[in-house]
mmCIF file of C-alpha atoms in Angstrom:
data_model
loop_
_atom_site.group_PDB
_atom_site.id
_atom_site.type_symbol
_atom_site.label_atom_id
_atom_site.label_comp_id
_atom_site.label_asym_id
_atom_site.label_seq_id
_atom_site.Cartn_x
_atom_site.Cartn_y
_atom_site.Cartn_z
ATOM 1 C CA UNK A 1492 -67.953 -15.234 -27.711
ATOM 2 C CA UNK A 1493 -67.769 -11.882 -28.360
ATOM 3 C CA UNK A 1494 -66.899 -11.036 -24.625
ATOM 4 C CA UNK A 1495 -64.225 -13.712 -24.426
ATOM 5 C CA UNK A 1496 -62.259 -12.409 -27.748
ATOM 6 C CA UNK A 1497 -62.633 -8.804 -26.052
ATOM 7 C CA UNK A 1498 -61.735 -10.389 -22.990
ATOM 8 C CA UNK A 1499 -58.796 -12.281 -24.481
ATOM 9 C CA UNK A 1500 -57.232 -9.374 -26.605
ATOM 10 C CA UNK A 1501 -57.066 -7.532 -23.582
ATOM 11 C CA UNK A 1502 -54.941 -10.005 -21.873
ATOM 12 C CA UNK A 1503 -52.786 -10.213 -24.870
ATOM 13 C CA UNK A 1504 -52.465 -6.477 -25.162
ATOM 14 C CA UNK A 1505 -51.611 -6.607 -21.688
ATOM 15 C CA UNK A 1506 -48.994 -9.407 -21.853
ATOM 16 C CA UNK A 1507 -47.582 -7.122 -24.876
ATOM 17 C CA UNK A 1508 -47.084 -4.519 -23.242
ATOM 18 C CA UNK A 1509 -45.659 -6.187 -20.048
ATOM 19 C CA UNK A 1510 -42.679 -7.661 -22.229
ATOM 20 C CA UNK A 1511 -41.597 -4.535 -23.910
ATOM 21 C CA UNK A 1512 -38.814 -3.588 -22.517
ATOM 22 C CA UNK A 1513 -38.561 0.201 -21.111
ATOM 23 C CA UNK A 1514 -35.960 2.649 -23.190
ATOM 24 C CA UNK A 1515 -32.944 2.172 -20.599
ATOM 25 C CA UNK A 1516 -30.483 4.679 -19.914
ATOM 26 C CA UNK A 1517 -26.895 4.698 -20.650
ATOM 27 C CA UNK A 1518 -24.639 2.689 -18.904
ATOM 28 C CA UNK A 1519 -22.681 5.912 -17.077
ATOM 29 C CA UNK A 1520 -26.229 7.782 -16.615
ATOM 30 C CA UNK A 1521 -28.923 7.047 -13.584
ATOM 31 C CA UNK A 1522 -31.574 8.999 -12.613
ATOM 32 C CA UNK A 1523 -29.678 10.354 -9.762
ATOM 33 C CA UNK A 1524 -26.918 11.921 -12.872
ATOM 34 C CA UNK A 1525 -30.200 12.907 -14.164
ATOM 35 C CA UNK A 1526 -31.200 15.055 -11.274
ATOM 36 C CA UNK A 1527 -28.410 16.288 -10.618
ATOM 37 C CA UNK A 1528 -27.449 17.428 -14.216
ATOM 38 C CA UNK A 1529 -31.194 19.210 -14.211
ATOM 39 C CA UNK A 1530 -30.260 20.918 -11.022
ATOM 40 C CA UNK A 1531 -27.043 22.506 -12.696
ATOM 41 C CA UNK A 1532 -28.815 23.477 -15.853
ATOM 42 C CA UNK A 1533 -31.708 25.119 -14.154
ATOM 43 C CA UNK A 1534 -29.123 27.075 -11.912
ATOM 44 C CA UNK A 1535 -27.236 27.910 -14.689
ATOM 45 C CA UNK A 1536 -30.714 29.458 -16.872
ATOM 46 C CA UNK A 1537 -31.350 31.525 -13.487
ATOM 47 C CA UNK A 1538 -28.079 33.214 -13.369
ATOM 48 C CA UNK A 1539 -27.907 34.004 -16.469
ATOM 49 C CA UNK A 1540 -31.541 35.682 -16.369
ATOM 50 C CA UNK A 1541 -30.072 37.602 -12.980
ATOM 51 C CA UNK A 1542 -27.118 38.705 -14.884
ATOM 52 C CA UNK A 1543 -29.309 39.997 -17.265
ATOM 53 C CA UNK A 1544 -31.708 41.882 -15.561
ATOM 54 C CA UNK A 1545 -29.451 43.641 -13.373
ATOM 55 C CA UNK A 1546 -27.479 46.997 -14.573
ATOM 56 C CA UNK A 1547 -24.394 46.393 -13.120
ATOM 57 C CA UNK A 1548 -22.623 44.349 -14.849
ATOM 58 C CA UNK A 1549 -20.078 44.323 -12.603
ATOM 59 C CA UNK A 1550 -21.430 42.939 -9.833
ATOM 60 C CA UNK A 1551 -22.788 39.601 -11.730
ATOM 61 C CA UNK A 1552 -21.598 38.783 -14.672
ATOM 62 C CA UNK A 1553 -23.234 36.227 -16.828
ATOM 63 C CA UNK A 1554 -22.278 32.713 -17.694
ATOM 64 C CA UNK A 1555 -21.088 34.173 -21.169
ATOM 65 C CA UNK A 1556 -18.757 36.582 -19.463
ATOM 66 C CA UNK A 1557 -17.206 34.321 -16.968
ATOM 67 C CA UNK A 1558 -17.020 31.645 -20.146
ATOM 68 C CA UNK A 1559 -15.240 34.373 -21.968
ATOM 69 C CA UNK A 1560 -12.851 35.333 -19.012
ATOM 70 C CA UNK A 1561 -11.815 31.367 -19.385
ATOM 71 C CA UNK A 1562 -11.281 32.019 -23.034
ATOM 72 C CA UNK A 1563 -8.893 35.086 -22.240
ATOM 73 C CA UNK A 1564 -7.123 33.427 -19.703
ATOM 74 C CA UNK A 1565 -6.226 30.592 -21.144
ATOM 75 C CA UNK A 1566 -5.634 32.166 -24.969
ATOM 76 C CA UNK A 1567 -3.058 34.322 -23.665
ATOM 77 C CA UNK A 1568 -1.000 31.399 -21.083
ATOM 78 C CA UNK A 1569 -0.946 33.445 -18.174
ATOM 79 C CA UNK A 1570 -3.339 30.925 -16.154
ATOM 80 C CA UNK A 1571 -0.675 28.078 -16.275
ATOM 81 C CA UNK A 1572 1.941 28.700 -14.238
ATOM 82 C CA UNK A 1573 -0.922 29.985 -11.989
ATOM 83 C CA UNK A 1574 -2.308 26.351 -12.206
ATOM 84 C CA UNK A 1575 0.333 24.709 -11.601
ATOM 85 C CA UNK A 1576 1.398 26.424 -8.554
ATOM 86 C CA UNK A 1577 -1.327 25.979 -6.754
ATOM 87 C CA UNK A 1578 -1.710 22.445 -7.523
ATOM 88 C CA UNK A 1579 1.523 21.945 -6.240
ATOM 89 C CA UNK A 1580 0.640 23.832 -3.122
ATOM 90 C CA UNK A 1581 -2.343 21.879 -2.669
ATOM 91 C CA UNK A 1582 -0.852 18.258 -3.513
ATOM 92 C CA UNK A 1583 1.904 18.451 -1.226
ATOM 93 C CA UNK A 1584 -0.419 19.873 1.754
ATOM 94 C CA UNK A 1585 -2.879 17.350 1.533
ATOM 95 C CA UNK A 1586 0.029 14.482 1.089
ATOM 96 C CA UNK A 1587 1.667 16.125 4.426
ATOM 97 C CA UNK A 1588 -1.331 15.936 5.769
ATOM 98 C CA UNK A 1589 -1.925 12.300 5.004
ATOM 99 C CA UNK A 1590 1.449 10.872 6.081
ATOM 100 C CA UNK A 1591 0.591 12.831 9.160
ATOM 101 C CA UNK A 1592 -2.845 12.560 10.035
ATOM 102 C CA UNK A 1593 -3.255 8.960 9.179
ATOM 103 C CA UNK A 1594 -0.474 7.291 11.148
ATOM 104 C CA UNK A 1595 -0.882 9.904 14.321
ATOM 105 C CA UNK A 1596 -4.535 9.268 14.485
ATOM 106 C CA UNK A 1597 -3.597 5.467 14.093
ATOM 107 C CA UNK A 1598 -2.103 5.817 17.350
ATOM 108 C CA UNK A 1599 -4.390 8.228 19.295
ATOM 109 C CA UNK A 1600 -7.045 5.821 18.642
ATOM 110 C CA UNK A 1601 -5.702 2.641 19.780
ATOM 111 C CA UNK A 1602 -3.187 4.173 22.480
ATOM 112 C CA UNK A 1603 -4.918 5.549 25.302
ATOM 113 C CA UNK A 1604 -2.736 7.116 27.031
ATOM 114 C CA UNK A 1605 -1.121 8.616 23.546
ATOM 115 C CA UNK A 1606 -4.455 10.218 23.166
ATOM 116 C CA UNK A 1607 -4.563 11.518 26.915
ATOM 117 C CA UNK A 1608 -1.296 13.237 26.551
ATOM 118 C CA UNK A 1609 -2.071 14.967 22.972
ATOM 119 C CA UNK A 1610 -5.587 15.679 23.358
ATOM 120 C CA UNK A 1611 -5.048 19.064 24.726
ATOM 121 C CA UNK A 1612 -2.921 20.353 22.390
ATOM 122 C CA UNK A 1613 -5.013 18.727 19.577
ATOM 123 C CA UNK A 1614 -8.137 20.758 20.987
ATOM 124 C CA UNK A 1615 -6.171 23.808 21.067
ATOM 125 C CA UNK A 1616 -4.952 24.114 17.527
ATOM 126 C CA UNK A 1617 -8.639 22.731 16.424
ATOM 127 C CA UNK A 1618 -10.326 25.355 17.943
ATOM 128 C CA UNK A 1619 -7.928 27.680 17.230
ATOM 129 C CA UNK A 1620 -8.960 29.596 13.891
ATOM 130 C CA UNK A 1621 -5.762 28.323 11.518
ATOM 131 C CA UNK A 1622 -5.822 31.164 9.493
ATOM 132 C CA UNK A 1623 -4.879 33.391 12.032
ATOM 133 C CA UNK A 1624 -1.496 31.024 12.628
ATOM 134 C CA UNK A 1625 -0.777 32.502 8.930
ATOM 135 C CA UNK A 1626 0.915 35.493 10.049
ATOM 136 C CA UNK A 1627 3.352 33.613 12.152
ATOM 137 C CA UNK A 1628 3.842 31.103 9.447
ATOM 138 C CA UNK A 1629 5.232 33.530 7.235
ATOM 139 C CA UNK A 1630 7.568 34.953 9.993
ATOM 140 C CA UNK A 1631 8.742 31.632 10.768
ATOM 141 C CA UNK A 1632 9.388 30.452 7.427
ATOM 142 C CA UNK A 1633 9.338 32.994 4.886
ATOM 143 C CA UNK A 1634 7.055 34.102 2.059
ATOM 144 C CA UNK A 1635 7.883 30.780 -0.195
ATOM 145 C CA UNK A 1636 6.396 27.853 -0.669
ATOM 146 C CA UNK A 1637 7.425 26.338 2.839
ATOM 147 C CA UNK A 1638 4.887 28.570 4.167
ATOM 148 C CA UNK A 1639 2.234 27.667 1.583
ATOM 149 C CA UNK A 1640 2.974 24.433 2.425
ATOM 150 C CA UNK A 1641 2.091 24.153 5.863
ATOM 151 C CA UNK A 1642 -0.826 26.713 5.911
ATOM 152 C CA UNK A 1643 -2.519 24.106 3.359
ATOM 153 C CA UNK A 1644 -1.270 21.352 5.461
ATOM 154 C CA UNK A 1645 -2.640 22.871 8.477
ATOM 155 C CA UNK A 1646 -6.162 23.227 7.291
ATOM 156 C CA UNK A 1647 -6.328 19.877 5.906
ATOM 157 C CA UNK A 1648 -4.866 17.491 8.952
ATOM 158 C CA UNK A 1649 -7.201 17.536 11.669
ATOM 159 C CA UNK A 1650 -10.184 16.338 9.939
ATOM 160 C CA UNK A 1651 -7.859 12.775 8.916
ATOM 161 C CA UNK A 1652 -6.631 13.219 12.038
ATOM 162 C CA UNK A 1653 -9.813 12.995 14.052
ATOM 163 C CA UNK A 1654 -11.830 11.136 11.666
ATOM 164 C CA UNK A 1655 -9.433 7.975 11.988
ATOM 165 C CA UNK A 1656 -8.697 8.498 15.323
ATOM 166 C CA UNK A 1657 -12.451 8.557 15.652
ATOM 167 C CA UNK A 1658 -12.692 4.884 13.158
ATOM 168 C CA UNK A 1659 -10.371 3.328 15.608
ATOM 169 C CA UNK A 1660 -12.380 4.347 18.689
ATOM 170 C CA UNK A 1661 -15.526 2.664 16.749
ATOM 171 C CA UNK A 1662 -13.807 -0.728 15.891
ATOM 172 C CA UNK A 1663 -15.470 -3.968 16.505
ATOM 173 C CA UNK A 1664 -13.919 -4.992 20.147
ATOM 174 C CA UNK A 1665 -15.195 -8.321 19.306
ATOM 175 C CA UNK A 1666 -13.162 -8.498 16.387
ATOM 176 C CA UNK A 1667 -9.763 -6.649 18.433
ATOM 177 C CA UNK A 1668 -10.857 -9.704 20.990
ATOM 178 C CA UNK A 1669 -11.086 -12.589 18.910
ATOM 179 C CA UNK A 1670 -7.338 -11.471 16.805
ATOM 180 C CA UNK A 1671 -5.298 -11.128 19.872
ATOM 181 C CA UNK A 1672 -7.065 -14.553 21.683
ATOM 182 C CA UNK A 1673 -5.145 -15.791 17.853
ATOM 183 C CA UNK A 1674 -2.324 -14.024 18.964
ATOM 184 C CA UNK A 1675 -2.054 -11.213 16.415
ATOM 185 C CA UNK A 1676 0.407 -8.534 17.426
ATOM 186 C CA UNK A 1677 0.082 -4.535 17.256
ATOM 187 C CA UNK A 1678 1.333 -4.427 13.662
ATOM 188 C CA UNK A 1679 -1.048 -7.253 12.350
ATOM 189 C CA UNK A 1680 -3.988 -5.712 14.203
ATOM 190 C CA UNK A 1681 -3.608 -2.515 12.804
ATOM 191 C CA UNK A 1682 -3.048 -4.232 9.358
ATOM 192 C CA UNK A 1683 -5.879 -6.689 9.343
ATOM 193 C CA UNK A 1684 -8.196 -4.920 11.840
ATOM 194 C CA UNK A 1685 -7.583 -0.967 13.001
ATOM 195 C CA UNK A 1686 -6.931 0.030 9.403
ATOM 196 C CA UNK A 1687 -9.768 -1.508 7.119
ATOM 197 C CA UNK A 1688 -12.539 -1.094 9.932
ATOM 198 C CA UNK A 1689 -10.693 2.636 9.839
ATOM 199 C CA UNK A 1690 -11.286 3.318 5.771
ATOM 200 C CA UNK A 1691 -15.135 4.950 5.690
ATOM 201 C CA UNK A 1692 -13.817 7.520 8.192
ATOM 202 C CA UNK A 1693 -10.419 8.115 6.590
ATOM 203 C CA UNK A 1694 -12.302 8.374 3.622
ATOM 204 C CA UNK A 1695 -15.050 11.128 5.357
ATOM 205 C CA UNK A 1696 -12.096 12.826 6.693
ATOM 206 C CA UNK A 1697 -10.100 13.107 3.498
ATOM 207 C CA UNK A 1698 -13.173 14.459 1.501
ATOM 208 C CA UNK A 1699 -13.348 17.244 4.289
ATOM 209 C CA UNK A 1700 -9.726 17.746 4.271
ATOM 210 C CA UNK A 1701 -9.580 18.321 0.379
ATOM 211 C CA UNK A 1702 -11.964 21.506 0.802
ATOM 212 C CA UNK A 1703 -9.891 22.868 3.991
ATOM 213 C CA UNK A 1704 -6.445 22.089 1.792
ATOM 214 C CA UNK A 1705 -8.719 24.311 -0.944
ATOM 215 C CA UNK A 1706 -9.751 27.103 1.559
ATOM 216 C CA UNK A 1707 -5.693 27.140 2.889
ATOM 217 C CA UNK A 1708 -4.485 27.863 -0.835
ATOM 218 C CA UNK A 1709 -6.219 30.605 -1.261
ATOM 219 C CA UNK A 1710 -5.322 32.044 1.645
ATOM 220 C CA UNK A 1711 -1.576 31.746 1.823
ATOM 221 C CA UNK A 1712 -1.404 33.043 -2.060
ATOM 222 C CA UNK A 1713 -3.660 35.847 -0.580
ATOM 223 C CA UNK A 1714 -1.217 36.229 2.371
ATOM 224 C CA UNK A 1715 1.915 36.707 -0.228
ATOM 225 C CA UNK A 1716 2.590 35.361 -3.903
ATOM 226 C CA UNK A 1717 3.649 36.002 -7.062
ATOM 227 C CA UNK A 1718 1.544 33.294 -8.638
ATOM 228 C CA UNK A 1719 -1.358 30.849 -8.204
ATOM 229 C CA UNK A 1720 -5.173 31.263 -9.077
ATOM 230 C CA UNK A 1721 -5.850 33.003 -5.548
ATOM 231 C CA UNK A 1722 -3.121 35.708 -6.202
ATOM 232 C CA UNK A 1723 -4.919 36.119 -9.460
ATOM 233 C CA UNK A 1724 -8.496 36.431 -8.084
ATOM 234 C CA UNK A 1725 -7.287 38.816 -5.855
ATOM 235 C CA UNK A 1726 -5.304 40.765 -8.475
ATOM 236 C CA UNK A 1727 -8.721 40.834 -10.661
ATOM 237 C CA UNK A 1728 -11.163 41.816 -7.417
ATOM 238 C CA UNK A 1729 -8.525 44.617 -7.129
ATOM 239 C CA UNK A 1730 -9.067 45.768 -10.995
ATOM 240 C CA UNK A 1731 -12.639 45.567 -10.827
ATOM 241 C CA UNK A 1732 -12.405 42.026 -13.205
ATOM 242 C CA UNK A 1733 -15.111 40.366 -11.879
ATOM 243 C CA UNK A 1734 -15.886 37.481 -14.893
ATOM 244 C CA UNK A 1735 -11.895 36.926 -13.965
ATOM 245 C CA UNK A 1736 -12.814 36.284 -10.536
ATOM 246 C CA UNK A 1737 -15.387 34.473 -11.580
ATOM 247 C CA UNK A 1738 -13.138 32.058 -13.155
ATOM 248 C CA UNK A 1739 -10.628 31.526 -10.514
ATOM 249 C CA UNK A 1740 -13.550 30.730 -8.482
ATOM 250 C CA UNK A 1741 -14.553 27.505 -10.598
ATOM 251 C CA UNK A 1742 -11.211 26.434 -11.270
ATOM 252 C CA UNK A 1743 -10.906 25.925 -7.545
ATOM 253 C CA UNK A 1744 -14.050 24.070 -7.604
ATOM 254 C CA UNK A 1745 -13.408 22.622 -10.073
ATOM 255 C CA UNK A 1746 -9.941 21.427 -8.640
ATOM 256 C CA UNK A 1747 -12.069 20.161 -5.261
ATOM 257 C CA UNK A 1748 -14.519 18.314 -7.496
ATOM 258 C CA UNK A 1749 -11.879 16.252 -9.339
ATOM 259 C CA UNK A 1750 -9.713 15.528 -6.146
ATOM 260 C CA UNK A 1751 -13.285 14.093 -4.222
ATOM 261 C CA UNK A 1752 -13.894 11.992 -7.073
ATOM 262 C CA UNK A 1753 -10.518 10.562 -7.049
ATOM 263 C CA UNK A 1754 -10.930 10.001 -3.560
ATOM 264 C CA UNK A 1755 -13.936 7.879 -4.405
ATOM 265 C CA UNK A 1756 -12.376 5.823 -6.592
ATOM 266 C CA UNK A 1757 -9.655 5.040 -3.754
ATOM 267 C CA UNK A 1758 -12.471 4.425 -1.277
ATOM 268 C CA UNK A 1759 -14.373 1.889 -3.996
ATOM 269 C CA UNK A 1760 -10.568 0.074 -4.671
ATOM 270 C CA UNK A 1761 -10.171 -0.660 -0.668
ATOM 271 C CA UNK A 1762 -14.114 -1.075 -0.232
ATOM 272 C CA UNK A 1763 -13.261 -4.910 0.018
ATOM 273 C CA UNK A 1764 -10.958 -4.277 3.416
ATOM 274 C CA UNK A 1765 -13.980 -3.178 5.195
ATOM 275 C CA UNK A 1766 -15.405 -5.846 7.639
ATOM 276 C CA UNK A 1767 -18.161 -7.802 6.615
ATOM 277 C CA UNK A 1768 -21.008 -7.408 8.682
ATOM 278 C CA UNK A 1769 -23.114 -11.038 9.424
#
């Protein structure tokens, strides 16, 4: 008797503890957040124990500094119209880039021949480092923002261009088949087939664009500016202000961080284009 109670009360305890339910998470955490957020705050302890166990304060400043160069720079205003103008450079780069990119890589991919005729001089100004065009940019069309404008724009086309070009070239023939046999025409195979079998590697191509646009701002406001968070990094390396170089240095990855995750949420919105695979 004694063994069955025993026996029995273990089961129970068992079944017990089988239908609590576990402490869930929050609805916006997961365990990958989780990692990820650990990562951060462990990279964030060891740089601030390397900042303070150096001597030269100047070379790494701690997380308190740089914090503190945020607090200057925004206290005192200067950092807007900084902000804002290289937002503006970046924005209209990458939407150049877009209404270019896209629609020529469209056509490379599904025209042949189109491809043929521009491949050479698409391999040339891909392997060609575009920073160096920056000189001749400027020379062209001045120190303003045109020039900004398509250094940024420059940087950030080829990888949409070659990323959809590349989608099209990996499109379900089956599919291109089966639409014309309907008799779908260019325009409603690009609509209904080319473009949403095309949206991972837009998408790919548009997160790698977003970092080139980045890399392009910096360098035209280094090539010539009176404002913009890369003419003030520079101005600060120049002075020795390393915290404020710090800064600028988030804020543009900060700026690529926000602009990905935006570019997410477009993905997610046209996820239901995609072809359904049976």
């Amino acid at each position: 008797m004694s063994t069955t109670t025993t026996s029995g009360s273990t089961v129970e305890s068992k079944a017990d503890r089988k239908g609590t339910p576990e402490r869930a998470l929050p609805s916006w955490l997961n365990e990958q957040k989780l990692w990820g957020i650990g990562a951060v705050v462990v990279a964030i302890i060891l740089w601030a124990v390397a900042a303070g166990i150096q001597h030269k304060k100047l070379l790494l400043p701690g997380p308190a500094d740089v914090i503190q160069a945020f607090a200057d720079l925004f206290s005192s205003g200067d950092i807007w119209i900084d902000l804002w103008t290289s937002t503006q450079e970046l924005l209209v780069g990458l939407a150049l880039a877009v209404l270019i990119g896209l629609p020529l890589g469209l056509l490379i991919g599904w025209y042949r021949r189109v491809g043929w005729a521009l491949d050479p001089f698409i391999n040339f100004l891909y392997a060609t480092p575009r920073i160096a065009l920056t000189p001749l940019l400027i020379i062209w069309l001045g120190i303003g923002s045109t020039s900004k404008f398509a250094i940024v724009f420059l940087m950030a086309v080829f990888p949409i261009l070659i990323n959809t070009a590349q989608g099209v070239h990996a499109l379900d023939q089956g599919a291109v088949r089966v639409a014309k046999c309907f008799g779908a025409n260019d325009f409603q195979l690009f609509r209904t087939v080319a473009l949403p079998g095309t949206v991972p590697f837009i998408a790919s191509g548009m997160r790698l664009a977003v970092g080139q646009a980045l890399i392009g701002v910096f360098v035209a406001e280094l090539a010539g500016a009176e404002h913009g968070v890369g003419m003030m990094m520079s101005t600060a390396g120049q002075q020795f202000q390393t915290p404020k170089v710090f800064a600028g240095l988030f804020l543009f990855a900060f700026a690529g961080v926000a602009v990905t995750v935006l570019l997410r949420r477009v993905e997610q919105h046209f996820a239901a284009w995609r072809p359904q695979s049976h």
